[in-house]
Structure formats: C-alpha cells, structure tokens
mmCIF file of C-alpha atoms and ligand atoms in Angstrom:
data_model
loop_
_atom_site.group_PDB
_atom_site.id
_atom_site.type_symbol
_atom_site.label_atom_id
_atom_site.label_comp_id
_atom_site.label_asym_id
_atom_site.label_seq_id
_atom_site.Cartn_x
_atom_site.Cartn_y
_atom_site.Cartn_z
ATOM 1 C CA UNK Q 1 35.112 6.966 1.713
ATOM 2 C CA UNK Q 2 31.364 7.710 1.319
ATOM 3 C CA UNK Q 3 29.361 10.501 -0.500
ATOM 4 C CA UNK Q 4 25.926 11.516 0.307
ATOM 5 C CA UNK Q 5 23.701 14.438 -1.053
ATOM 6 C CA UNK Q 6 22.293 16.805 1.731
ATOM 7 C CA UNK Q 7 19.880 19.773 1.275
ATOM 8 C CA UNK Q 8 18.935 22.580 3.598
ATOM 9 C CA UNK Q 9 15.206 22.800 2.754
ATOM 10 C CA UNK Q 10 13.258 25.988 2.153
ATOM 11 C CA UNK Q 11 12.428 26.392 5.925
ATOM 12 C CA UNK Q 12 16.086 25.786 6.922
ATOM 13 C CA UNK Q 13 17.049 28.689 4.518
ATOM 14 C CA UNK Q 14 14.196 30.904 5.968
ATOM 15 C CA UNK Q 15 15.298 30.167 9.535
ATOM 16 C CA UNK Q 16 18.922 31.201 8.858
ATOM 17 C CA UNK Q 17 20.261 27.583 9.301
ATOM 18 C CA UNK Q 18 22.579 27.114 6.335
ATOM 19 C CA UNK Q 19 25.805 27.542 8.588
ATOM 20 C CA UNK Q 20 24.362 25.688 11.519
ATOM 21 C CA UNK Q 21 23.840 22.632 9.197
ATOM 22 C CA UNK Q 22 27.210 22.678 7.674
ATOM 23 C CA UNK Q 23 28.736 23.253 10.930
ATOM 24 C CA UNK Q 24 27.458 20.119 12.416
ATOM 25 C CA UNK Q 25 28.567 18.087 9.390
ATOM 26 C CA UNK Q 26 32.069 19.669 9.570
ATOM 27 C CA UNK Q 27 32.347 19.070 13.250
ATOM 28 C CA UNK Q 28 31.708 15.302 12.689
ATOM 29 C CA UNK Q 29 34.567 15.178 10.332
ATOM 30 C CA UNK Q 30 32.777 15.504 7.150
ATOM 31 C CA UNK Q 31 33.965 17.381 4.175
ATOM 32 C CA UNK Q 32 31.789 19.642 1.914
ATOM 33 C CA UNK Q 33 32.929 18.689 -1.722
ATOM 34 C CA UNK Q 34 30.096 20.469 -3.823
ATOM 35 C CA UNK Q 35 27.461 23.103 -2.785
ATOM 36 C CA UNK Q 36 25.104 25.599 -4.225
ATOM 37 C CA UNK Q 37 21.823 27.401 -3.666
ATOM 38 C CA UNK Q 38 19.122 26.806 -6.108
ATOM 39 C CA UNK Q 39 15.226 27.485 -6.316
ATOM 40 C CA UNK Q 40 13.434 24.067 -7.584
ATOM 41 C CA UNK Q 41 10.451 24.298 -9.808
ATOM 42 C CA UNK Q 42 7.792 21.861 -8.618
ATOM 43 C CA UNK Q 43 8.601 19.462 -11.504
ATOM 44 C CA UNK Q 44 12.377 19.641 -10.345
ATOM 45 C CA UNK Q 45 11.237 18.879 -6.682
ATOM 46 C CA UNK Q 46 9.074 16.064 -8.246
ATOM 47 C CA UNK Q 47 11.807 14.690 -9.856
ATOM 48 C CA UNK Q 48 14.083 14.670 -7.084
ATOM 49 C CA UNK Q 49 11.477 13.013 -4.867
ATOM 50 C CA UNK Q 50 10.360 10.480 -7.646
ATOM 51 C CA UNK Q 51 10.717 7.401 -5.124
ATOM 52 C CA UNK Q 52 7.756 9.051 -2.955
ATOM 53 C CA UNK Q 53 5.479 9.574 -5.993
ATOM 54 C CA UNK Q 54 2.686 7.037 -4.570
ATOM 55 C CA UNK Q 55 2.926 8.523 -1.057
ATOM 56 C CA UNK Q 56 0.270 10.751 0.250
ATOM 57 C CA UNK Q 57 2.550 13.497 1.144
ATOM 58 C CA UNK Q 58 4.032 13.762 -2.207
ATOM 59 C CA UNK Q 59 2.200 16.808 -3.558
ATOM 60 C CA UNK Q 60 2.163 18.774 -0.463
ATOM 61 C CA UNK Q 61 6.043 17.885 0.043
ATOM 62 C CA UNK Q 62 7.035 18.966 -3.751
ATOM 63 C CA UNK Q 63 5.176 22.268 -3.000
ATOM 64 C CA UNK Q 64 7.200 22.935 0.023
ATOM 65 C CA UNK Q 65 10.501 22.072 -1.432
ATOM 66 C CA UNK Q 66 9.739 24.437 -4.474
ATOM 67 C CA UNK Q 67 8.625 27.253 -2.189
ATOM 68 C CA UNK Q 68 11.736 29.044 -1.746
ATOM 69 C CA UNK Q 69 15.633 28.562 -2.213
ATOM 70 C CA UNK Q 70 17.449 25.375 -0.864
ATOM 71 C CA UNK Q 71 21.315 24.680 -0.273
ATOM 72 C CA UNK Q 72 22.188 21.426 -1.979
ATOM 73 C CA UNK Q 73 25.611 20.011 -1.154
ATOM 74 C CA UNK Q 74 27.534 16.756 -1.521
ATOM 75 C CA UNK Q 75 29.236 15.634 1.670
ATOM 76 C CA UNK Q 76 31.897 13.028 1.929
ATOM 77 C CA UNK Q 77 33.841 11.133 4.462
ATOM 78 C CA UNK Q 78 33.884 7.678 6.301
ATOM 79 C CA UNK Q 79 30.443 6.285 6.918
ATOM 80 C CA UNK Q 80 28.888 9.824 5.378
ATOM 81 C CA UNK Q 81 25.690 8.558 4.574
ATOM 82 C CA UNK Q 82 24.746 7.323 8.052
ATOM 83 C CA UNK Q 83 26.647 10.014 10.014
ATOM 84 C CA UNK Q 84 24.670 12.803 8.084
ATOM 85 C CA UNK Q 85 21.411 10.731 8.801
ATOM 86 C CA UNK Q 86 22.357 10.503 12.616
ATOM 87 C CA UNK Q 87 23.048 14.504 12.681
ATOM 88 C CA UNK Q 88 19.849 14.963 11.095
ATOM 89 C CA UNK Q 89 17.675 13.012 13.355
ATOM 90 C CA UNK Q 90 14.236 11.200 12.607
ATOM 91 C CA UNK Q 91 11.995 12.198 10.059
ATOM 92 C CA UNK Q 92 9.409 13.370 12.593
ATOM 93 C CA UNK Q 93 11.009 16.049 15.083
ATOM 94 C CA UNK Q 94 8.904 14.394 17.723
ATOM 95 C CA UNK Q 95 10.742 11.006 17.193
ATOM 96 C CA UNK Q 96 14.301 12.748 16.818
ATOM 97 C CA UNK Q 97 16.780 12.153 19.492
ATOM 98 C CA UNK Q 98 17.977 15.282 21.456
ATOM 99 C CA UNK Q 99 20.771 17.417 20.008
ATOM 100 C CA UNK Q 100 19.963 16.403 16.277
ATOM 101 C CA UNK Q 101 18.985 19.134 13.774
ATOM 102 C CA UNK Q 102 15.382 18.061 13.442
ATOM 103 C CA UNK Q 103 14.803 17.745 17.189
ATOM 104 C CA UNK Q 104 16.415 21.241 17.681
ATOM 105 C CA UNK Q 105 14.796 23.197 14.848
ATOM 106 C CA UNK Q 106 12.046 21.321 12.874
ATOM 107 C CA UNK Q 107 8.479 22.477 13.115
ATOM 108 C CA UNK Q 108 6.789 19.159 12.001
ATOM 109 C CA UNK Q 109 7.289 15.930 9.933
ATOM 110 C CA UNK Q 110 7.117 17.603 6.678
ATOM 111 C CA UNK Q 111 9.107 21.096 7.506
ATOM 112 C CA UNK Q 112 12.151 19.350 8.767
ATOM 113 C CA UNK Q 113 15.044 21.453 7.699
ATOM 114 C CA UNK Q 114 17.234 19.041 6.121
ATOM 115 C CA UNK Q 115 17.500 15.972 3.700
ATOM 116 C CA UNK Q 116 20.126 13.347 3.615
ATOM 117 C CA UNK Q 117 20.409 10.214 1.315
ATOM 118 C CA UNK Q 118 19.288 7.242 2.873
ATOM 119 C CA UNK Q 119 21.615 4.569 0.868
ATOM 120 C CA UNK Q 120 24.483 4.481 -1.452
ATOM 121 C CA UNK Q 121 21.967 3.963 -4.442
ATOM 122 C CA UNK Q 122 19.975 6.811 -3.670
ATOM 123 C CA UNK Q 123 23.123 9.228 -2.824
ATOM 124 C CA UNK Q 124 24.252 8.332 -6.276
ATOM 125 C CA UNK Q 125 21.041 9.304 -8.097
ATOM 126 C CA UNK Q 126 20.737 12.433 -5.924
ATOM 127 C CA UNK Q 127 24.336 13.601 -6.418
ATOM 128 C CA UNK Q 128 23.969 13.421 -10.006
ATOM 129 C CA UNK Q 129 20.532 15.177 -9.943
ATOM 130 C CA UNK Q 130 22.028 18.273 -8.866
ATOM 131 C CA UNK Q 131 25.900 18.075 -9.748
ATOM 132 C CA UNK Q 132 28.105 17.328 -12.738
ATOM 133 C CA UNK Q 133 31.562 16.063 -12.125
ATOM 134 C CA UNK Q 134 32.919 19.665 -12.925
ATOM 135 C CA UNK Q 135 31.131 20.727 -9.682
ATOM 136 C CA UNK Q 136 32.445 18.357 -7.387
ATOM 137 C CA UNK Q 137 35.893 19.333 -5.834
HETATM 138 O O1 LIG O 1 13.768 12.824 4.767
HETATM 139 P P1 LIG O 1 13.727 11.414 5.268
HETATM 140 O O2 LIG O 1 14.440 10.332 4.645
HETATM 141 O O3 LIG O 1 13.917 11.279 6.822
HETATM 142 O O4 LIG O 1 12.306 10.837 5.068
HETATM 143 P P2 LIG O 1 11.277 10.188 3.975
HETATM 144 O O5 LIG O 1 10.548 9.158 4.465
HETATM 145 O O6 LIG O 1 12.476 10.035 2.847
HETATM 146 O O7 LIG O 1 10.354 11.510 3.427
HETATM 147 C C1 LIG O 1 11.010 12.483 2.549
HETATM 148 C C2 LIG O 1 10.471 13.764 3.150
HETATM 149 O O8 LIG O 1 8.983 13.838 2.912
HETATM 150 C C3 LIG O 1 10.630 14.141 4.723
HETATM 151 O O9 LIG O 1 11.991 14.466 5.112
HETATM 152 C C4 LIG O 1 9.528 15.122 5.028
HETATM 153 O O10 LIG O 1 9.791 16.307 4.598
HETATM 154 C C5 LIG O 1 8.529 14.514 4.103
HETATM 155 N N1 LIG O 1 7.309 13.727 4.607
HETATM 156 C C6 LIG O 1 5.964 14.197 4.962
HETATM 157 O O11 LIG O 1 5.786 15.512 4.697
HETATM 158 N N2 LIG O 1 5.260 13.476 5.547
HETATM 159 C C7 LIG O 1 5.621 12.193 5.976
HETATM 160 N N3 LIG O 1 4.605 11.374 6.560
HETATM 161 C C8 LIG O 1 6.832 11.523 5.519
HETATM 162 C C9 LIG O 1 7.734 12.224 5.101
HETATM 163 MG MG1 LIG O 2 14.360 9.913 2.659
#
C-alpha cells in the first residue's frame, strides 16, 4: 500500500474540476484518505515547492499556486504514486498522453490542473506538509 499527495491546483478549482480529478483517482481503485480545501500564501507555496527553489519557474509557480484555493488530498492504494502520475499525464500538456487529466484540461506547462508526488520520499514530505495524523483516515 502506497500513499501519495495530490493537489487540485487553483486553475483546476476555477475550472470546476475537483470532482473530475477525484473521480479519476477513485475509478482506478485509489482511496482518498485525507482531503481539504485551503488557500496557500506565497510563503506556503514556496515551502511546498522548496525542491524547485533554483528553477527559473519557481517565482511564477508559487505565485500561481497561491492565487486561489486548492484542494489537497492524500490518496492511497497499490502503486498509488505511479498510478496518480499516469492519470495526471506529463507536466507539459503538449506531451501528455490522450485521456490524461493534463491532456484533457491543462492550459499550459504551468497551469496544469493537478499535482502528484514523484517518489515515496517526496510523498512523505508533502503529506506531512499538509496533514497531521489526526486528519488521515
Ligand atoms: O508537477 P510535475 O511533477 O509534473 O512537474 P515538476 O517538474 O515537479 O514541476 C512542478 C510544477 O512546476 C509543474 O507541475 C508546473 O506547474 C510548474 N512548471 C512550470 O511552470 N514550468 C516548467 N518548465 C516546469 C514546471
Ligand atoms: Mg513534481
């Protein structure tokens, strides 16, 4: 059983895709074990994306991630990390496989609707960034 952290980003919330994202996870046999809607400050977004602090897109990304509410969730299941990333599609919607969330809904490489942890190590950091043990069911 694997755990991963997913986010419906501000563009996904604005486009009314909260249910669509959750439905696709559930249809692949994944279970939502923790969930909440929050509005990150820019500092909060910077802390979450700290691994990208040297990248040229860091400022723009963290401004975008704090421009409106997001839905954060912990999702669990067998191979949850790679399954969530498959359902999401490639970072750039131009490269995303047909039928993935990003191919279907993302506007561009930054505004790409959804986040999913890329490894067990980042999943642990990201889950604890948003959820206490009492919020995980
Ligand atoms: O989200 P994912 O793991 O697919 O990509 P990442 O390389 O970890 O980048 C994190 C996020 O930064 C992406 O989802 C995009 O929103 C944004 N990004 C960007 O704006 N420009 C890039 N060249 C790469 C990523
Ligand atoms: Mg990533």
